[in-house]
PDB file of C-alpha atoms and ligand atoms in Angstrom:
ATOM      1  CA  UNK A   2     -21.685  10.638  11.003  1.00  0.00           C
ATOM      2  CA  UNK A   3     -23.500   8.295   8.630  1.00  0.00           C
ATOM      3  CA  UNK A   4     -23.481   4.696   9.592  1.00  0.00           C
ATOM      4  CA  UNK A   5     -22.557   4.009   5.648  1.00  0.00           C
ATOM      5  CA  UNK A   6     -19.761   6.766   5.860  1.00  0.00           C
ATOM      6  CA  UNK A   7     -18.679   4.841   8.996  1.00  0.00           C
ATOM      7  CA  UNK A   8     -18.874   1.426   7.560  1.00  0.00           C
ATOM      8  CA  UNK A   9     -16.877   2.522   4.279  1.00  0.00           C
ATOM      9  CA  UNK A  10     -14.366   4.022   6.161  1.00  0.00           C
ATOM     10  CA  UNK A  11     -13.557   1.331   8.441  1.00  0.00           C
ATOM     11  CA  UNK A  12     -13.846  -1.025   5.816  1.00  0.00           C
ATOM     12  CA  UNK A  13     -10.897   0.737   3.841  1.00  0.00           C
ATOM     13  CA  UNK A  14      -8.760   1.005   7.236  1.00  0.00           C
ATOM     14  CA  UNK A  15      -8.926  -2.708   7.089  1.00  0.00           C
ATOM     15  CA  UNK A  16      -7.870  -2.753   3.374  1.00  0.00           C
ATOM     16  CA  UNK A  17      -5.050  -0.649   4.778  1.00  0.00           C
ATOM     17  CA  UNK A  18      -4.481  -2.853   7.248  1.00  0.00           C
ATOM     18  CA  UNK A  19      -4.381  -6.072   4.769  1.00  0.00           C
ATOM     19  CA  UNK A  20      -1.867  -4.059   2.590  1.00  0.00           C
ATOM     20  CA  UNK A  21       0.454  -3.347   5.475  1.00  0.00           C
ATOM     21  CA  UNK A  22       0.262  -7.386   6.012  1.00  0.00           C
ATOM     22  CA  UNK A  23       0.825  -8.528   2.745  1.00  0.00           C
ATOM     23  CA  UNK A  24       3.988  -6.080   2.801  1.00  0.00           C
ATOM     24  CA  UNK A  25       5.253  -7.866   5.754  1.00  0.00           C
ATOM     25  CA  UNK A  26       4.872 -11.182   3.769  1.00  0.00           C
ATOM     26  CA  UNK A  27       6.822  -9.997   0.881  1.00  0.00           C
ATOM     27  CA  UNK A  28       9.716  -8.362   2.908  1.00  0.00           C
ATOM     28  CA  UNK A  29       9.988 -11.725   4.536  1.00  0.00           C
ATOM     29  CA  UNK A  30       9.757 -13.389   1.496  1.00  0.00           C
ATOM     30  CA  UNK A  31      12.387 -11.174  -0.067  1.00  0.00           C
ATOM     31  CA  UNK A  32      14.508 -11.531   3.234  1.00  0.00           C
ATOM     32  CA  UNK A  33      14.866 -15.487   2.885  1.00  0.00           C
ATOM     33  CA  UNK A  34      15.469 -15.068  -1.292  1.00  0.00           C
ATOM     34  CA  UNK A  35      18.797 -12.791  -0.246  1.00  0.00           C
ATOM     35  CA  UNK A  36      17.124  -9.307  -1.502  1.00  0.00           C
ATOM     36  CA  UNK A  37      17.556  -7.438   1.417  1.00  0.00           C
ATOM     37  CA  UNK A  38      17.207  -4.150  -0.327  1.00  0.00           C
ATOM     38  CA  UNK A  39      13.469  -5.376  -1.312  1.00  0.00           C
ATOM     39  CA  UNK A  40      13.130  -6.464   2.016  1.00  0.00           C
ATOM     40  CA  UNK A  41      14.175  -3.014   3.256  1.00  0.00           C
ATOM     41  CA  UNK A  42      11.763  -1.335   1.021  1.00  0.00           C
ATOM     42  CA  UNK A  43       8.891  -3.543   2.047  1.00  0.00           C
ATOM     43  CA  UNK A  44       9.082  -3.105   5.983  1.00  0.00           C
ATOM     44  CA  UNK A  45       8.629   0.788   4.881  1.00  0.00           C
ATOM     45  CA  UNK A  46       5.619  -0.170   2.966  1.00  0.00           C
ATOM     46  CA  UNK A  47       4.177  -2.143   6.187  1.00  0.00           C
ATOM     47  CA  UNK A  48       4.823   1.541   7.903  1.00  0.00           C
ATOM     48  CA  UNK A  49       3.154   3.726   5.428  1.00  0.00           C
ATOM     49  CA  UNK A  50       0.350   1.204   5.207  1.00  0.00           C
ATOM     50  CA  UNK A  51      -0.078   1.217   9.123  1.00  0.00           C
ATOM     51  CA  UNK A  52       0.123   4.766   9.071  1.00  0.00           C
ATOM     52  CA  UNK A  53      -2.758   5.350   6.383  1.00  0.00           C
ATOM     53  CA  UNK A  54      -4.891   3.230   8.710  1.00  0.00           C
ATOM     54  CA  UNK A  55      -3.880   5.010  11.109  1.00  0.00           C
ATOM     55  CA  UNK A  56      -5.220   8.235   9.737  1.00  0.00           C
ATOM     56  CA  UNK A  57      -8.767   6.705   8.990  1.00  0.00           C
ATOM     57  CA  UNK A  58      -9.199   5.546  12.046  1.00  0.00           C
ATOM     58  CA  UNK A  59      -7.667   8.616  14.018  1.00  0.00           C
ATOM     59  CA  UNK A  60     -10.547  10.689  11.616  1.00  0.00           C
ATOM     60  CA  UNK A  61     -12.882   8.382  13.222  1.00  0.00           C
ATOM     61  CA  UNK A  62     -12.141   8.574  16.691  1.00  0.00           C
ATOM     62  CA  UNK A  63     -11.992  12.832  16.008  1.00  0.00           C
ATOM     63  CA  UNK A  64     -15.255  12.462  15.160  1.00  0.00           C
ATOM     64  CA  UNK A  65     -16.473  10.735  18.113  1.00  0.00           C
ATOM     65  CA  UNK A  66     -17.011   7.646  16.783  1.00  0.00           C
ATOM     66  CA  UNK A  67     -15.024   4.071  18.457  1.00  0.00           C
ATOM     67  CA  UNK A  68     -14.162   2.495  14.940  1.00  0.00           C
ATOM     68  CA  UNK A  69     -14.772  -1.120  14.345  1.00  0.00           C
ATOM     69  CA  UNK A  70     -11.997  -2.847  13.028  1.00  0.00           C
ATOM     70  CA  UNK A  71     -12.391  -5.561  11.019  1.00  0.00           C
ATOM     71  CA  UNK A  72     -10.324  -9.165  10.591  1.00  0.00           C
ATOM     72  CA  UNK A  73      -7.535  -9.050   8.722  1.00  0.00           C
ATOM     73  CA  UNK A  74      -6.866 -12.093   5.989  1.00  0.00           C
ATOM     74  CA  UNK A  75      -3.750 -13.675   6.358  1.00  0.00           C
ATOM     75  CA  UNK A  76      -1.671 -12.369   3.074  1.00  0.00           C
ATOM     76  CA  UNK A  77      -0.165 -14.264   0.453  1.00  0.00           C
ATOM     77  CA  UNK A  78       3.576 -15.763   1.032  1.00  0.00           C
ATOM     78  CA  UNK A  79       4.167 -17.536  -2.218  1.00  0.00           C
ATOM     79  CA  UNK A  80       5.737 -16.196  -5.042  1.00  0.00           C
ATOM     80  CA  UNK A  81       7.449 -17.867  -7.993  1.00  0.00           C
ATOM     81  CA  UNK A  82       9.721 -15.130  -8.417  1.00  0.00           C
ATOM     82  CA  UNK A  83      10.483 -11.089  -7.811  1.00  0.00           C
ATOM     83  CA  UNK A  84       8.118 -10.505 -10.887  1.00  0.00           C
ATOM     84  CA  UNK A  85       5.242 -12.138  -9.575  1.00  0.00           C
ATOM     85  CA  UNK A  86       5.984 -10.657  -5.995  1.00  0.00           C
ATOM     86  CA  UNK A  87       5.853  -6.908  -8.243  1.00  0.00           C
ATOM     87  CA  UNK A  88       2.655  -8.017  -9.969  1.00  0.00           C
ATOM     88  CA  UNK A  89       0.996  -8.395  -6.605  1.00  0.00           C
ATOM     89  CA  UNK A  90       2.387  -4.982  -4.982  1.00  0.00           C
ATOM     90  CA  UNK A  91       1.156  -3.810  -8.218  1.00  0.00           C
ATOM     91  CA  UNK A  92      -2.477  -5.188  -8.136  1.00  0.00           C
ATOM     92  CA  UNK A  93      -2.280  -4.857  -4.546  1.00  0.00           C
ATOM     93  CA  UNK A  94      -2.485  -0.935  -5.159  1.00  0.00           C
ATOM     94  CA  UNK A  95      -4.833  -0.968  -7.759  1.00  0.00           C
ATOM     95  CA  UNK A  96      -7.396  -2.794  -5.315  1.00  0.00           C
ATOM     96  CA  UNK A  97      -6.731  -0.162  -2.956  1.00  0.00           C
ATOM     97  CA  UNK A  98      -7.684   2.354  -5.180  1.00  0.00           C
ATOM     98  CA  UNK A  99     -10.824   1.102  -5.637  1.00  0.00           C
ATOM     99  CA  UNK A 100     -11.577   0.381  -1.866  1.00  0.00           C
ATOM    100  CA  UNK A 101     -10.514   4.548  -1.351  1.00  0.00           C
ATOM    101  CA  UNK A 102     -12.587   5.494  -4.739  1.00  0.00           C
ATOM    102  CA  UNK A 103     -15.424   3.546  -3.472  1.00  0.00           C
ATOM    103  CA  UNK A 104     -15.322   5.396   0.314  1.00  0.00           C
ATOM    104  CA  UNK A 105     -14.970   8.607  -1.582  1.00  0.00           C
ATOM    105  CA  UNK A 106     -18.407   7.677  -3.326  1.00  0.00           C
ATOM    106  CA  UNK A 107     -20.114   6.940  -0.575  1.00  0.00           C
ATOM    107  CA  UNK A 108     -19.042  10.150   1.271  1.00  0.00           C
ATOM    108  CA  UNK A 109     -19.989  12.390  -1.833  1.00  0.00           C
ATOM    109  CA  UNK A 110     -23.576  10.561  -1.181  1.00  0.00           C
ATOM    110  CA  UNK A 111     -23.475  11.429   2.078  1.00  0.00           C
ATOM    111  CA  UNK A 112     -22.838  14.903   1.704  1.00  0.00           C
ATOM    112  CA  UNK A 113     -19.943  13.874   4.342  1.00  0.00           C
ATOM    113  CA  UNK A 114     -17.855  16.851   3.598  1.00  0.00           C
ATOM    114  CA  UNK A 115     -15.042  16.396   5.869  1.00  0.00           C
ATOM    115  CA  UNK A 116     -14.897  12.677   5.018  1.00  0.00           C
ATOM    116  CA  UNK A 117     -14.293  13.577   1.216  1.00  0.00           C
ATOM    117  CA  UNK A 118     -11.761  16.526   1.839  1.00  0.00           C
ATOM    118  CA  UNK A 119      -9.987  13.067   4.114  1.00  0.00           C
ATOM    119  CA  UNK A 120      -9.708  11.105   1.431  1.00  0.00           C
ATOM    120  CA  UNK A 121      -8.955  13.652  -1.597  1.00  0.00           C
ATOM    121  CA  UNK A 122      -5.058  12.760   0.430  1.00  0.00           C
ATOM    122  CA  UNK A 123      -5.916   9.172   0.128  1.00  0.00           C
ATOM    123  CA  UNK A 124      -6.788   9.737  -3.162  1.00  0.00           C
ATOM    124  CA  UNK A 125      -3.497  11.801  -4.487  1.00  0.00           C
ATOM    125  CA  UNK A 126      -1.860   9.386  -2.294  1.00  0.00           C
ATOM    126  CA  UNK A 127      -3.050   6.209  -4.763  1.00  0.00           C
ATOM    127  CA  UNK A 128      -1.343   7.789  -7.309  1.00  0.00           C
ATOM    128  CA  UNK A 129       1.786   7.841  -6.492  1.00  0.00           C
ATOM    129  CA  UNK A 130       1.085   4.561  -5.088  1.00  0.00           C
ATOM    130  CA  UNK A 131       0.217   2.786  -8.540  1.00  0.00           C
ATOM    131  CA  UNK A 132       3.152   4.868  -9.952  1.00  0.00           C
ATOM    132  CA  UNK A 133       6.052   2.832  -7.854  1.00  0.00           C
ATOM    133  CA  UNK A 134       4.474  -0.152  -8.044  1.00  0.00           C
ATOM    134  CA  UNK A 135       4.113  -0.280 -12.053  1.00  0.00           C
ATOM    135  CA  UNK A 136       7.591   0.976 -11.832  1.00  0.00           C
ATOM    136  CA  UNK A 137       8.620  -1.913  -9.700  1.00  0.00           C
ATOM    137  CA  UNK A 138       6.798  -4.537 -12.241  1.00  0.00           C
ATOM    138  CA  UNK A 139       8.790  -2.792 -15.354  1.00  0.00           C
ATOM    139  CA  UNK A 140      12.172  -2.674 -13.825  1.00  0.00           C
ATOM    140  CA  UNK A 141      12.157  -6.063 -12.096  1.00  0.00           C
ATOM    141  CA  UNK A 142      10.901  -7.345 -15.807  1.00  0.00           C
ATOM    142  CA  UNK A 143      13.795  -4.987 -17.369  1.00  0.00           C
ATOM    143  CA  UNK A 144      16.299  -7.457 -15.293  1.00  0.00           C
ATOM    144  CA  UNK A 145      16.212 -10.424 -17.318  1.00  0.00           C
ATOM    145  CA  UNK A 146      19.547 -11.773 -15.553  1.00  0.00           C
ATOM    146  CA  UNK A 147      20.713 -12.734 -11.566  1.00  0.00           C
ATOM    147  CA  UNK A 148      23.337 -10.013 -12.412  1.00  0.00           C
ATOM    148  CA  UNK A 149      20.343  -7.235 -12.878  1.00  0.00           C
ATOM    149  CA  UNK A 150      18.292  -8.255 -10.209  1.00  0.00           C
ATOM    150  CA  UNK A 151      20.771  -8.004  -6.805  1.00  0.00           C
ATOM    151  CA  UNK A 152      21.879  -4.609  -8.768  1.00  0.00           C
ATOM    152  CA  UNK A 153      18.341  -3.580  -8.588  1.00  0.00           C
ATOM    153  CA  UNK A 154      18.127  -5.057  -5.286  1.00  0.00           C
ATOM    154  CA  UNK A 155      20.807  -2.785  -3.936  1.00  0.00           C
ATOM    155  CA  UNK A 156      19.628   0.326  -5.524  1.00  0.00           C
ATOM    156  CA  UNK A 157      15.481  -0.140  -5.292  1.00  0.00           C
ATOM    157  CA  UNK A 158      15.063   2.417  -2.570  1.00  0.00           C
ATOM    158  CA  UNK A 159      16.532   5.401  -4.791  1.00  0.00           C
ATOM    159  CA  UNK A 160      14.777   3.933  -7.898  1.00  0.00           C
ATOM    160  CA  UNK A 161      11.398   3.838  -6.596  1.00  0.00           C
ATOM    161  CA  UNK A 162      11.136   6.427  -3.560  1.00  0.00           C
ATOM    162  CA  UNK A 163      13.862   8.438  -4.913  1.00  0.00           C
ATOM    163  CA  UNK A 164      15.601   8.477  -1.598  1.00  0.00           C
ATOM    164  CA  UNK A 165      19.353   8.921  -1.728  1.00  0.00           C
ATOM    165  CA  UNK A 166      18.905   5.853   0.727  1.00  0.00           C
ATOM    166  CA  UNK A 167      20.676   2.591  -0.477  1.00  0.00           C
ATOM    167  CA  UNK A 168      21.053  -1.102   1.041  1.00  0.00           C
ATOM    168  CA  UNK A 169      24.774  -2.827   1.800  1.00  0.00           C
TER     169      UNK A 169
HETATM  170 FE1  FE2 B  12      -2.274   2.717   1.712  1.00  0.00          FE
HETATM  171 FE1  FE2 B  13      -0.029   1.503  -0.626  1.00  0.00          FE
END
C-alpha cells in the first residue's frame, strides 16, 4: 500500500477513535444531568465508533500492514445544556465526514482500489450519521420545556435509531 493511503487511513481511525471518546463524555455528561435515555444512546455511539475504527484498522492489518495509531485528544465534557451537547454530536459528524471524504481522495489518487470500495461504507455510513444527529439538534430544540425534554429522553432511542428499544 501507499504510505499516503496508509497515513490517511490511520489518521481517520483516530478520528474514529476521538468520536467514540467524545461519546463517552457526553453519555457521562448526560448520566449526571438525569437523561439516562441520552446516556443510553451515547454508550451505543462509543460502540459504533469503536467498531468503525475497528474496521480501518482490521483493513490495515488484512493488508499486511501494523497500523500506527495515533493519540487520542481528551474530548470535551462541558456543555451548557442538551442543545449544545446536540450541536457538538452534530458537528462532531460533519468533521468526520470530512476526515472519511478526505481518505477517500487520497485513495482515488492512489489508484488504491480496495481502499476506496472500504470507504464507499464509510461514506454511506456518514450519511445516516449527519441524518440522526441534525435530527437530534431539531428535536432537542423542538423541546422548549423540562416536560419535553425527559419525554424525549425516554423515547430518543426509537426517535433517532428507530429501534423499538426504549429507556425506564
Ligand atoms: Fe464513525
Ligand atoms: Fe459517527
Amino acid at each position: 500500500m501507499e504510505k499516503e493511503v496508509i497515513a490517511a487511513l490511520e489518521k481517520q481511525a483516530t478520528h474514529e477513535l476521538f468520536a467514540a471518546q467524545s461519546y463517552l463524555a457526553m453519555a457521562y455528561w448526560s448520566e449526571v444531568r438525569q437523561y439516562s435515555g441520552f446516556a443510553k444512546f451515547f454508550h451505543l455511539q462509543v460502540a459504533e465508533e469503536h467498531e468503525h475504527a475497528g474496521k480501518i484498522l482490521k483493513f490495515l492489518a488484512d493488508r499486511d500492514v501494523v497500523p500506527t495509531i495515533g493519540p487520542v485528544e481528551s474530548p470535551r465534557n462541558t456543555f451548557a445544556g442538551l442543545l449544545e451537547v446536540a450541536r457538538w454530536a452534530y458537528d462532531l459528524e460533519r468533521a468526520n465526514t470530512a476526515g472519511i471524504h478526505a481518505a477517500y481522495e487520497t485513495a482515488l489518487r492512489a489508484k488504491d482500489y480496495p481502499s476506496q470500495v472500504m470507504l464507499h461504507w464509510f461514506i454511506s455510513e456518514q450519511v445516516e450519521e449527519e441524518a440522526w444527529s441534525d435530527k437530534l439538534v431539531v428535536k432537542v430544540q423542538e423541546a422548549t420545556c423540562a416536560g419535553a425534554l425527559s419525554s424525549l429522553d425516554r423515547h430518543v432511542m426509537k426517535e433517532l435509531r428507530g429501534s423499538e428499544e426504549e429507556s425506564d
